[in-house]
mmCIF file of C-alpha atoms in Angstrom:
data_model
loop_
_atom_site.group_PDB
_atom_site.id
_atom_site.type_symbol
_atom_site.label_atom_id
_atom_site.label_comp_id
_atom_site.label_asym_id
_atom_site.label_seq_id
_atom_site.Cartn_x
_atom_site.Cartn_y
_atom_site.Cartn_z
ATOM 1 C CA MET A 221 23.081 -4.913 -2.010
ATOM 2 C CA ALA A 222 23.515 -1.921 -0.347
ATOM 3 C CA ASP A 223 22.662 -1.931 3.713
ATOM 4 C CA ILE A 224 19.696 0.363 3.139
ATOM 5 C CA PHE A 225 18.058 -1.927 0.517
ATOM 6 C CA GLU A 226 18.900 -5.039 2.455
ATOM 7 C CA ASN A 227 17.101 -3.467 5.668
ATOM 8 C CA ALA A 228 14.266 -2.382 3.660
ATOM 9 C CA VAL A 229 13.519 -5.829 2.195
ATOM 10 C CA THR A 230 14.016 -7.503 5.621
ATOM 11 C CA SER A 231 11.536 -5.195 7.289
ATOM 12 C CA ILE A 232 8.865 -5.549 4.455
ATOM 13 C CA VAL A 233 9.237 -9.409 4.685
ATOM 14 C CA LEU A 234 8.911 -9.288 8.365
ATOM 15 C CA GLY A 235 5.942 -6.895 8.280
ATOM 16 C CA ILE A 236 4.065 -8.907 5.698
ATOM 17 C CA GLU A 237 4.895 -12.333 7.693
ATOM 18 C CA ASP A 238 3.230 -10.586 10.448
ATOM 19 C CA PHE A 239 0.503 -9.324 8.429
ATOM 20 C CA ARG A 240 -0.107 -12.987 7.054
ATOM 21 C CA GLU A 241 -0.311 -14.329 10.535
ATOM 22 C CA GLY A 242 -2.997 -11.971 11.514
ATOM 23 C CA SER A 243 -3.355 -11.737 15.134
ATOM 24 C CA ASP A 244 -3.949 -8.201 16.759
ATOM 25 C CA ALA A 245 -0.610 -8.118 18.317
ATOM 26 C CA ARG A 246 1.246 -9.295 15.161
ATOM 27 C CA MET A 247 -0.685 -6.792 13.192
ATOM 28 C CA LEU A 248 0.487 -3.954 15.219
ATOM 29 C CA SER A 249 4.052 -5.288 14.693
ATOM 30 C CA ALA A 250 3.349 -5.678 10.783
ATOM 31 C CA ALA A 251 2.625 -1.916 10.679
ATOM 32 C CA ARG A 252 5.731 -0.935 12.487
ATOM 33 C CA ASN A 253 8.290 -3.259 10.441
ATOM 34 C CA TYR A 254 6.229 -2.906 6.955
ATOM 35 C CA TYR A 255 6.014 0.970 7.111
ATOM 36 C CA ALA A 256 9.545 1.278 8.170
ATOM 37 C CA GLY A 257 10.861 -0.863 5.302
ATOM 38 C CA VAL A 258 8.546 1.154 2.699
ATOM 39 C CA LEU A 259 10.396 4.277 3.732
ATOM 40 C CA LEU A 260 13.609 2.622 3.541
ATOM 41 C CA LEU A 261 12.886 1.489 0.153
ATOM 42 C CA GLY A 262 11.961 4.992 -0.958
ATOM 43 C CA LYS A 263 15.420 6.276 0.381
ATOM 44 C CA GLU A 264 17.272 3.614 -1.558
ATOM 45 C CA CYS A 265 15.686 4.879 -4.649
ATOM 46 C CA LEU A 266 17.037 8.498 -3.937
ATOM 47 C CA VAL A 267 20.413 6.939 -2.989
ATOM 48 C CA ARG A 268 20.900 4.910 -6.279
ATOM 49 C CA ALA A 269 19.603 8.020 -8.237
ATOM 50 C CA ALA A 270 23.016 9.729 -7.063
ATOM 51 C CA PRO A 271 25.360 7.028 -6.762
ATOM 52 C CA ASP A 272 28.456 9.046 -6.338
ATOM 53 C CA ALA A 273 27.168 11.046 -3.443
ATOM 54 C CA ASP A 274 27.291 10.294 0.468
ATOM 55 C CA PRO A 275 23.832 8.863 1.034
ATOM 56 C CA MET A 276 23.271 10.899 4.125
ATOM 57 C CA GLU A 277 23.756 13.945 1.924
ATOM 58 C CA ILE A 278 20.845 12.721 0.039
ATOM 59 C CA ILE A 279 18.423 11.262 2.685
ATOM 60 C CA GLY A 280 19.482 13.355 5.825
ATOM 61 C CA ALA A 281 16.470 15.111 7.538
ATOM 62 C CA LYS A 282 18.474 18.421 8.776
ATOM 63 C CA PHE A 283 21.323 20.443 7.324
ATOM 64 C CA GLU A 284 23.010 23.487 8.445
ATOM 65 C CA PRO A 285 25.302 26.052 6.576
ATOM 66 C CA VAL A 286 29.176 26.197 7.435
ATOM 67 C CA PRO A 287 31.732 28.599 5.821
ATOM 68 C CA ASP A 288 33.429 27.106 2.924
ATOM 69 C CA GLY A 289 36.537 29.394 3.285
ATOM 70 C CA ASP A 290 36.091 31.250 0.298
ATOM 71 C CA GLY A 291 33.326 33.607 1.327
ATOM 72 C CA GLY A 292 30.492 31.178 0.744
ATOM 73 C CA VAL A 293 28.891 28.421 2.579
ATOM 74 C CA ASP A 294 28.478 24.604 2.326
ATOM 75 C CA HIS A 295 25.744 22.528 4.029
ATOM 76 C CA GLU A 296 26.579 19.826 6.385
ATOM 77 C CA VAL A 297 24.262 17.139 7.678
ATOM 78 C CA VAL A 298 23.136 17.400 11.312
ATOM 79 C CA GLY A 299 22.777 14.473 13.255
ATOM 80 C CA TYR A 300 21.531 10.894 12.047
ATOM 81 C CA ALA A 301 17.910 11.420 11.351
ATOM 82 C CA THR A 302 16.483 10.917 7.811
ATOM 83 C CA VAL A 303 13.686 12.108 5.825
ATOM 84 C CA ASP A 304 10.097 11.466 6.742
ATOM 85 C CA LEU A 305 7.185 10.494 4.239
ATOM 86 C CA ALA A 306 6.587 14.288 3.198
ATOM 87 C CA GLN A 307 10.332 14.903 2.795
ATOM 88 C CA LEU A 308 10.796 11.845 0.892
ATOM 89 C CA LYS A 309 7.904 12.562 -1.582
ATOM 90 C CA SER A 310 9.391 16.202 -2.169
ATOM 91 C CA ARG A 311 12.772 14.642 -2.633
ATOM 92 C CA PHE A 312 11.571 12.222 -5.308
ATOM 93 C CA LYS A 313 10.045 15.398 -7.181
ATOM 94 C CA LYS A 314 13.491 17.161 -6.993
ATOM 95 C CA PHE A 315 15.272 13.997 -8.203
ATOM 96 C CA GLY A 316 12.980 13.617 -11.095
ATOM 97 C CA LEU A 317 11.758 10.292 -9.776
ATOM 98 C CA SER A 318 8.026 9.131 -10.137
ATOM 99 C CA TRP A 319 6.187 9.080 -6.882
ATOM 100 C CA PRO A 320 3.636 6.007 -6.575
ATOM 101 C CA ASP A 321 -0.054 6.891 -7.149
ATOM 102 C CA VAL A 322 -0.814 4.988 -3.677
ATOM 103 C CA ASN A 323 -2.732 6.349 -0.825
ATOM 104 C CA ILE A 324 -0.063 5.556 2.137
ATOM 105 C CA GLU A 325 -1.240 8.402 4.281
ATOM 106 C CA LYS A 326 -3.602 6.453 6.142
ATOM 107 C CA LEU A 327 -1.169 3.731 7.108
ATOM 108 C CA GLN A 328 1.174 6.576 8.094
ATOM 109 C CA ARG A 329 -1.368 7.975 10.375
ATOM 110 C CA PHE A 330 -2.046 4.408 11.936
ATOM 111 C CA ARG A 331 1.652 3.980 12.341
ATOM 112 C CA ASN A 332 2.147 7.550 14.042
ATOM 113 C CA ASN A 333 -0.684 6.585 16.392
ATOM 114 C CA LEU A 334 0.907 3.489 17.353
ATOM 115 C CA GLU A 335 4.283 5.138 18.220
ATOM 116 C CA HIS A 336 2.648 8.160 20.165
ATOM 117 C CA TYR A 337 -0.760 7.046 21.493
ATOM 118 C CA HIS A 338 -2.433 3.643 20.435
ATOM 119 C CA LEU A 339 -4.382 2.173 17.466
ATOM 120 C CA ALA A 340 -7.907 3.610 18.005
ATOM 121 C CA GLU A 341 -9.102 2.231 14.835
ATOM 122 C CA PRO A 342 -10.103 -1.667 14.484
ATOM 123 C CA VAL A 343 -7.176 -3.778 13.569
ATOM 124 C CA GLY A 344 -9.292 -4.731 10.349
ATOM 125 C CA ALA A 345 -8.685 -1.132 9.116
ATOM 126 C CA LEU A 346 -4.850 -1.134 9.596
ATOM 127 C CA LYS A 347 -4.717 -4.516 7.723
ATOM 128 C CA GLU A 348 -6.686 -2.862 4.726
ATOM 129 C CA ALA A 349 -4.154 0.221 4.934
ATOM 130 C CA ILE A 350 -1.136 -2.154 4.840
ATOM 131 C CA ALA A 351 -2.768 -4.095 1.896
ATOM 132 C CA ALA A 352 -3.700 -1.110 -0.108
ATOM 133 C CA SER A 353 -0.100 0.053 0.079
ATOM 134 C CA PHE A 354 1.482 -3.055 -1.556
ATOM 135 C CA PRO A 355 1.591 -1.388 -5.091
ATOM 136 C CA MET A 356 3.859 1.170 -3.523
ATOM 137 C CA VAL A 357 6.353 -1.532 -2.786
ATOM 138 C CA ILE A 358 6.272 -2.668 -6.229
ATOM 139 C CA ASP A 359 6.569 0.651 -7.911
ATOM 140 C CA PHE A 360 9.638 1.351 -5.621
ATOM 141 C CA LEU A 361 11.112 -1.840 -6.899
ATOM 142 C CA GLU A 362 10.452 -0.943 -10.486
ATOM 143 C CA THR A 363 12.263 2.373 -10.030
ATOM 144 C CA LEU A 364 15.090 0.466 -8.567
ATOM 145 C CA LYS A 365 14.968 -2.173 -11.469
ATOM 146 C CA GLU A 366 14.773 -4.869 -9.120
ATOM 147 C CA ASP A 367 12.363 -7.985 -9.729
ATOM 148 C CA PRO A 368 9.612 -7.728 -6.800
ATOM 149 C CA GLN A 369 8.892 -11.358 -7.298
ATOM 150 C CA ASP A 370 12.403 -12.240 -6.793
ATOM 151 C CA VAL A 371 13.205 -9.954 -4.096
ATOM 152 C CA LEU A 372 10.069 -10.675 -2.071
ATOM 153 C CA ALA A 373 9.728 -14.204 -3.169
ATOM 154 C CA ASP A 374 8.792 -15.575 0.448
ATOM 155 C CA VAL A 375 5.936 -13.325 0.657
ATOM 156 C CA TRP A 376 5.064 -12.656 -2.933
ATOM 157 C CA ASP A 377 1.958 -15.098 -2.987
ATOM 158 C CA THR A 378 0.430 -13.006 -0.010
ATOM 159 C CA ILE A 379 1.148 -9.652 -1.747
ATOM 160 C CA LEU A 380 -0.735 -11.036 -4.907
ATOM 161 C CA GLU A 381 -3.596 -12.491 -2.975
ATOM 162 C CA GLU A 382 -4.250 -9.414 -0.653
ATOM 163 C CA THR A 383 -3.899 -6.883 -3.278
ATOM 164 C CA ASN A 384 -6.235 -8.782 -5.462
ATOM 165 C CA ALA A 385 -8.814 -9.239 -2.952
ATOM 166 C CA PHE A 386 -8.582 -5.536 -1.656
ATOM 167 C CA ASN A 387 -8.577 -4.197 -5.280
ATOM 168 C CA LYS A 388 -11.922 -6.200 -5.991
ATOM 169 C CA VAL A 389 -13.828 -5.089 -2.999
ATOM 170 C CA GLN A 390 -12.774 -1.528 -3.417
ATOM 171 C CA LYS A 391 -13.740 -1.371 -7.201
ATOM 172 C CA SER A 392 -17.087 -2.787 -6.312
ATOM 173 C CA CYS A 393 -17.781 -0.293 -3.819
ATOM 174 C CA MET A 394 -16.491 2.626 -5.952
ATOM 175 C CA ASP A 395 -18.604 1.643 -9.098
ATOM 176 C CA SER A 396 -21.826 1.432 -6.873
ATOM 177 C CA LEU A 397 -20.886 5.171 -6.288
ATOM 178 C CA LEU A 398 -19.806 6.194 -9.650
ATOM 179 C CA ARG A 399 -23.009 4.985 -11.339
ATOM 180 C CA LEU A 400 -25.099 7.355 -9.580
ATOM 181 C CA ASN A 401 -26.424 10.464 -11.024
ATOM 182 C CA TRP A 402 -24.511 12.982 -9.169
ATOM 183 C CA PRO A 403 -24.818 16.691 -10.347
ATOM 184 C CA GLY A 404 -21.121 17.001 -11.069
ATOM 185 C CA GLU A 405 -17.780 15.064 -11.730
ATOM 186 C CA ILE A 406 -16.612 12.810 -8.669
ATOM 187 C CA GLY A 407 -13.535 11.145 -8.010
ATOM 188 C CA GLN A 408 -10.756 10.221 -5.688
ATOM 189 C CA LEU A 409 -13.168 7.891 -4.005
ATOM 190 C CA ASP A 410 -10.318 5.687 -2.650
ATOM 191 C CA ARG A 411 -9.842 8.549 -0.253
ATOM 192 C CA MET A 412 -13.125 8.243 1.467
ATOM 193 C CA SER A 413 -12.579 7.113 5.050
ATOM 194 C CA CYS A 414 -15.160 5.456 7.388
ATOM 195 C CA THR A 415 -15.761 7.533 10.585
ATOM 196 C CA ASN A 416 -15.994 4.256 12.358
ATOM 197 C CA CYS A 417 -12.882 2.365 11.419
ATOM 198 C CA GLY A 418 -11.031 4.402 8.751
ATOM 199 C CA SER A 419 -11.652 2.028 5.910
ATOM 200 C CA SER A 420 -11.961 3.177 2.273
ATOM 201 C CA LEU A 421 -14.267 0.361 1.470
ATOM 202 C CA ILE A 422 -17.545 2.348 1.677
ATOM 203 C CA GLY A 423 -20.131 1.505 -1.005
ATOM 204 C CA GLN A 424 -23.880 1.699 -1.696
ATOM 205 C CA THR A 425 -26.280 -0.720 0.109
ATOM 206 C CA ASP A 426 -28.393 -1.167 -2.791
ATOM 207 C CA ARG A 427 -25.799 -1.779 -5.653
ATOM 208 C CA ASP A 428 -28.577 -1.532 -8.388
ATOM 209 C CA ASN A 429 -29.725 2.081 -7.209
ATOM 210 C CA ILE A 430 -28.537 4.818 -9.747
ATOM 211 C CA GLU A 431 -30.461 7.849 -7.989
ATOM 212 C CA SER A 432 -28.063 9.818 -5.764
ATOM 213 C CA GLU A 433 -31.120 11.100 -3.875
ATOM 214 C CA ALA A 434 -31.986 7.863 -2.907
ATOM 215 C CA ALA A 435 -28.555 6.254 -2.131
ATOM 216 C CA ASP A 436 -27.259 5.024 1.234
ATOM 217 C CA ALA A 437 -24.171 3.282 1.962
ATOM 218 C CA LYS A 438 -22.113 1.296 4.591
ATOM 219 C CA CYS A 439 -18.599 0.601 5.169
ATOM 220 C CA PHE A 440 -17.889 -3.106 3.929
ATOM 221 C CA GLN A 441 -14.827 -3.388 6.374
ATOM 222 C CA CYS A 442 -16.815 -2.796 9.590
ATOM 223 C CA GLY A 443 -20.567 -2.537 8.387
ATOM 224 C CA HIS A 444 -21.045 1.108 9.814
ATOM 225 C CA GLU A 445 -24.193 2.674 7.863
ATOM 226 C CA TYR A 446 -24.529 6.188 6.342
ATOM 227 C CA ASP A 447 -27.525 7.863 5.161
ATOM 228 C CA GLN A 448 -27.811 9.806 1.757
ATOM 229 C CA ARG A 449 -26.743 13.057 3.182
ATOM 230 C CA GLN A 450 -23.607 11.653 4.862
ATOM 231 C CA LEU A 451 -22.689 9.773 1.734
ATOM 232 C CA ALA A 452 -23.010 13.063 -0.352
ATOM 233 C CA GLU A 453 -20.784 14.832 2.233
ATOM 234 C CA MET A 454 -18.012 12.038 2.176
ATOM 235 C CA VAL A 455 -18.182 11.913 -1.882
ATOM 236 C CA VAL A 456 -17.864 15.621 -2.082
ATOM 237 C CA SER A 457 -15.033 15.662 0.418
ATOM 238 C CA ALA A 458 -13.012 12.959 -1.349
ATOM 239 C CA SER A 459 -13.635 14.630 -4.779
ATOM 240 C CA TYR A 460 -12.891 18.213 -3.969
ATOM 241 C CA GLU A 461 -10.709 18.059 -0.841
ATOM 242 C CA ILE A 462 -7.598 18.641 -2.847
ATOM 243 C CA ASP A 463 -9.248 21.769 -4.679
ATOM 244 C CA ALA A 464 -9.997 23.013 -1.283
ATOM 245 C CA TYR A 465 -6.666 22.756 0.029
ATOM 246 C CA TYR A 466 -5.102 24.539 -2.892
ATOM 247 C CA ALA A 467 -8.081 27.387 -2.750
ATOM 248 C CA ALA A 468 -7.029 27.834 1.095
ATOM 249 C CA LYS A 469 -3.483 27.835 0.277
ATOM 250 C CA ASN A 470 -4.092 30.671 -2.157
ATOM 251 C CA GLY A 471 -6.417 32.620 -0.308
ATOM 252 C CA ASP A 472 -9.435 31.867 -2.423
ATOM 253 C CA SER A 473 -12.768 30.495 -1.296
ATOM 254 C CA SER A 474 -13.159 26.839 -0.727
ATOM 255 C CA PRO A 475 -14.899 24.937 -3.564
ATOM 256 C CA ILE A 476 -16.945 23.033 -0.750
ATOM 257 C CA ALA A 477 -19.483 24.797 1.282
ATOM 258 C CA THR A 478 -22.539 24.047 3.507
ATOM 259 C CA CYS A 479 -25.833 23.951 1.655
ATOM 260 C CA PRO A 480 -28.012 26.900 2.447
ATOM 261 C CA GLU A 481 -31.061 24.743 1.582
ATOM 262 C CA CYS A 482 -30.395 21.399 3.519
ATOM 263 C CA SER A 483 -27.340 22.260 5.578
ATOM 264 C CA ALA A 484 -25.331 19.232 4.226
ATOM 265 C CA ASP A 485 -21.568 20.029 3.793
ATOM 266 C CA ALA A 486 -21.952 18.996 0.113
ATOM 267 C CA TYR A 487 -22.464 22.128 -1.806
ATOM 268 C CA VAL A 488 -19.892 22.594 -4.474
ATOM 269 C CA GLU A 489 -18.893 25.818 -6.131
ATOM 270 C CA ASN A 490 -15.832 25.850 -8.397
ATOM 271 C CA GLY A 491 -16.654 28.082 -11.420
ATOM 272 C CA GLU A 492 -17.850 25.070 -13.411
ATOM 273 C CA MET A 493 -20.780 24.347 -11.162
ATOM 274 C CA SER A 494 -22.894 25.807 -8.164
ATOM 275 C CA ILE A 495 -24.917 22.975 -6.835
ATOM 276 C CA CYS A 496 -25.529 20.682 -3.614
ATOM 277 C CA PHE A 497 -24.606 16.971 -4.229
ATOM 278 C CA ALA A 498 -27.125 16.056 -1.423
ATOM 279 C CA CYS A 499 -30.251 17.942 -2.313
ATOM 280 C CA LYS A 500 -29.278 19.184 -5.939
ATOM 281 C CA GLU A 501 -30.554 22.792 -5.178
ATOM 282 C CA THR A 502 -28.659 25.674 -6.275
ATOM 283 C CA ILE A 503 -28.360 29.274 -5.386
ATOM 284 C CA GLY A 504 -26.469 30.577 -8.366
ATOM 285 C CA GLY A 505 -27.582 33.294 -10.407
ATOM 286 C CA GLU A 506 -27.105 37.038 -10.727
ATOM 287 C CA CYS A 507 -28.161 39.871 -8.077
ATOM 288 C CA SER A 508 -31.487 41.426 -9.322
ATOM 289 C CA ARG A 509 -29.961 45.028 -8.286
ATOM 290 C CA CYS A 510 -26.304 44.956 -9.590
ATOM 291 C CA SER A 511 -26.119 42.000 -11.925
ATOM 292 C CA ALA A 512 -23.152 40.570 -9.923
ATOM 293 C CA ASP A 513 -22.941 36.768 -9.250
ATOM 294 C CA ILE A 514 -24.243 35.354 -6.219
ATOM 295 C CA THR A 515 -21.953 32.861 -4.696
ATOM 296 C CA VAL A 516 -22.785 30.445 -1.791
ATOM 297 C CA HIS A 517 -20.484 31.878 0.434
ATOM 298 C CA GLU A 518 -22.076 35.286 0.317
ATOM 299 C CA TYR A 519 -25.724 34.074 -0.150
ATOM 300 C CA ASN A 520 -28.286 35.465 2.310
ATOM 301 C CA PRO A 521 -31.483 33.354 2.658
ATOM 302 C CA ASP A 522 -33.338 36.640 3.717
ATOM 303 C CA TYR A 523 -32.363 38.103 0.499
ATOM 304 C CA PRO A 524 -32.169 35.337 -1.841
ATOM 305 C CA GLY A 525 -31.841 37.676 -5.003
ATOM 306 C CA LEU A 526 -29.191 39.992 -3.967
ATOM 307 C CA CYS A 527 -25.368 39.694 -3.687
ATOM 308 C CA SER A 528 -23.991 40.172 -0.196
ATOM 309 C CA TYR A 529 -23.047 43.860 -0.923
ATOM 310 C CA CYS A 530 -26.527 44.771 -2.093
ATOM 311 C CA ALA A 531 -28.275 42.576 0.801
ATOM 312 C CA HIS A 532 -25.954 44.519 3.192
ATOM 313 C CA THR A 533 -26.872 47.899 1.636
ATOM 314 C CA TRP A 534 -30.689 47.083 1.790
ATOM 315 C CA GLU A 535 -30.467 46.008 5.338
ATOM 316 C CA LYS A 536 -28.962 49.412 6.192
ATOM 317 C CA VAL A 537 -31.816 51.215 4.174
ATOM 318 C CA MET A 538 -34.450 49.178 6.028
ATOM 319 C CA ARG A 539 -32.919 50.221 9.521
ATOM 320 C CA GLU A 540 -32.855 53.843 8.686
#
């Protein structure tokens, strides 16, 4: 086995052993060891994808141009720093490798806080973030054509137990939200995050309720409670935050807005719908003066039937 692979497996096993022990101090050690091991395992995937190359030319973080003697340039590795999570994900794409569909960003944030500050969230949230990322280790090992049960034999039972337990609770929480009569499509609920502890285990308090207007929720990690408006905001954020990111990147209006009626940050306008997920009010329609579409971003409650341009024009007339 290559050194990177050996180090990756060792770090992951040590991290999961700390995780299994469960004390606060050992959980902090688990985060450091396990996260480092996961990144190393991903780097090994890149290295094996180009076996004839110098590993640092694949996983090095910094390069600089140097003359090649023929009027062109080569690129040499600078220093010994290797790729971080974002760079690793980017290089997977360039190498044509499949990136695991696992949310590891939460664990990354916890790990960075440990490095530079301290863990502000309860240790239970850190434990959840680690357990939620176990499938990434399995996916990386499958990319490497390694048997995860064999490679991780000493901690395999823990991986199975914790993954199954976490998935069971998370599925129950997500199902309780998916059954509600939201006015539009929702998804990516595993990206919801408790404002108190950072957990994604947020579900309805009343699991039999199907009315989104009557829904309240709580975090099944720390017990923090959320009212109907807060829940709607969290669901909208999780479901449409990626669309909002790309809209901002392209200079377009965000599909998420503050509702003019109830003030919840749960209004969705994306070309397919224009409605608030909290109160189900809609301001969509045509301007009574010029027939232009009225969007939530230009809506004026003083002139509800006018687009922003016509409302501005009318205000000028009234002032004169």
